[in-house]
């Protein structure tokens, strides 16, 4: 019984930290061999769309951009793509807030904020976070508030 609770030790005798929690580390996608997914991106200046804006299938907000990408795409990559189609996102002081939009178990849409980036500054905020590590699932929409 004592063996169950023994502390694992490093070669130097110091104890190892607790086992890692959460998701396993993100494995990069081979973009040459893996088919991209279609990501429906909705942009809005000033705030995110409300969940009611997505309530009726086929009547989603009009400001949609469709992007082919991979689950390992970072918020920085997506920021740069949004800047190509949304002039407001190119402002020097613009911030972009990203949210996933998906149906809950009852079929009602949820808007869940997942990260923020600055339009013109690399390496700040959540730039390096990938869709997969933020919990993205194929079929989710991406809502981008340009602040």
Short mmCIF file of C-alpha atoms in Angstrom, two decimals, residues 8-110:
data_model
loop_
_atom_site.label_atom_id
_atom_site.label_comp_id
_atom_site.label_asym_id
_atom_site.label_seq_id
_atom_site.Cartn_x
_atom_site.Cartn_y
_atom_site.Cartn_z
CA UNK A 8 8.49 9.90 -8.00
CA UNK A 9 11.95 11.42 -8.10
CA UNK A 10 14.17 12.91 -10.78
CA UNK A 11 17.66 11.51 -11.35
CA UNK A 12 19.05 14.16 -8.96
CA UNK A 13 16.78 13.01 -6.16
CA UNK A 14 14.41 15.98 -6.30
CA UNK A 15 10.70 15.09 -6.54
CA UNK A 16 8.88 15.43 -9.86
CA UNK A 17 6.03 17.90 -10.03
CA UNK A 18 2.43 16.75 -10.22
CA UNK A 19 1.37 15.05 -13.44
CA UNK A 20 0.23 17.50 -16.12
CA UNK A 21 -3.48 18.28 -16.21
CA UNK A 22 -5.79 19.22 -19.02
CA UNK A 23 -5.24 18.60 -22.70
CA UNK A 24 -2.13 16.91 -24.03
CA UNK A 25 0.29 19.20 -25.89
CA UNK A 26 -0.94 20.24 -29.32
CA UNK A 27 0.50 18.16 -32.13
CA UNK A 28 1.23 20.26 -35.22
CA UNK A 29 -0.83 19.47 -38.30
CA UNK A 30 0.95 18.49 -41.49
CA UNK A 31 -0.68 21.12 -43.67
CA UNK A 32 0.62 19.47 -46.83
CA UNK A 33 -1.16 16.18 -46.07
CA UNK A 34 -4.17 17.28 -43.98
CA UNK A 35 -7.27 18.69 -45.63
CA UNK A 36 -8.21 22.11 -44.19
CA UNK A 37 -11.54 22.78 -42.50
CA UNK A 38 -14.03 25.50 -43.40
CA UNK A 39 -14.21 28.11 -40.65
CA UNK A 40 -17.16 30.49 -40.78
CA UNK A 41 -15.99 33.80 -39.30
CA UNK A 42 -18.36 36.61 -38.34
CA UNK A 43 -16.95 40.08 -37.61
CA UNK A 44 -18.55 42.97 -35.76
CA UNK A 45 -17.20 46.35 -34.72
CA UNK A 46 -17.50 47.22 -31.03
CA UNK A 47 -18.72 43.92 -29.56
CA UNK A 48 -19.47 40.28 -30.22
CA UNK A 49 -22.68 39.21 -31.88
CA UNK A 50 -25.31 37.98 -29.43
CA UNK A 51 -26.35 34.35 -29.27
CA UNK A 52 -29.74 35.42 -30.65
CA UNK A 53 -28.00 36.53 -33.88
CA UNK A 54 -27.24 32.85 -34.53
CA UNK A 55 -30.55 31.40 -33.30
CA UNK A 56 -32.10 30.77 -36.74
CA UNK A 57 -30.14 28.51 -39.08
CA UNK A 58 -29.63 30.24 -42.43
CA UNK A 59 -30.16 33.69 -40.90
CA UNK A 60 -26.69 34.13 -39.41
CA UNK A 61 -25.18 37.64 -39.42
CA UNK A 62 -24.36 38.97 -42.89
CA UNK A 63 -20.77 40.00 -42.16
CA UNK A 64 -19.38 36.51 -42.78
CA UNK A 65 -15.99 35.48 -44.12
CA UNK A 66 -15.25 31.86 -44.92
CA UNK A 67 -11.69 30.75 -44.26
CA UNK A 68 -10.08 27.41 -44.97
CA UNK A 69 -7.65 26.63 -42.17
CA UNK A 70 -6.44 23.93 -39.77
CA UNK A 71 -7.08 23.28 -36.08
CA UNK A 72 -3.51 24.34 -35.26
CA UNK A 73 -4.07 27.84 -36.67
CA UNK A 74 -3.18 30.49 -34.09
CA UNK A 75 -5.17 33.57 -33.18
CA UNK A 76 -2.33 35.61 -34.74
CA UNK A 77 -2.80 33.82 -38.09
CA UNK A 78 -6.55 34.45 -37.89
CA UNK A 79 -5.97 38.09 -36.91
CA UNK A 80 -3.88 38.60 -40.05
CA UNK A 81 -6.59 36.99 -42.21
CA UNK A 82 -9.35 39.12 -40.65
CA UNK A 83 -7.27 42.25 -41.30
CA UNK A 84 -7.35 41.43 -45.02
CA UNK A 85 -11.15 41.64 -45.17
CA UNK A 86 -12.15 44.02 -42.35
CA UNK A 87 -10.63 47.51 -42.72
CA UNK A 88 -11.49 48.41 -39.10
CA UNK A 89 -9.16 45.61 -37.93
CA UNK A 90 -6.16 47.35 -39.52
CA UNK A 91 -6.34 50.38 -37.20
CA UNK A 92 -3.12 50.80 -35.27
CA UNK A 93 -4.89 50.54 -31.90
CA UNK A 94 -7.41 47.84 -32.85
CA UNK A 95 -7.89 44.82 -30.60
CA UNK A 96 -9.64 41.67 -31.74
CA UNK A 97 -11.63 39.50 -29.37
CA UNK A 98 -12.35 35.94 -30.50
CA UNK A 99 -15.32 33.81 -29.44
CA UNK A 100 -16.51 30.36 -30.44
CA UNK A 101 -20.19 30.04 -31.29
CA UNK A 102 -21.70 26.58 -30.97
CA UNK A 103 -24.94 24.88 -29.91
CA UNK A 104 -25.26 23.66 -26.33
CA UNK A 105 -26.81 20.30 -25.45
CA UNK A 106 -30.29 21.85 -25.79
CA UNK A 107 -29.58 23.22 -29.26
CA UNK A 108 -29.32 26.88 -28.18
CA UNK A 109 -26.26 28.74 -29.35
CA UNK A 110 -23.53 29.77 -26.91
#
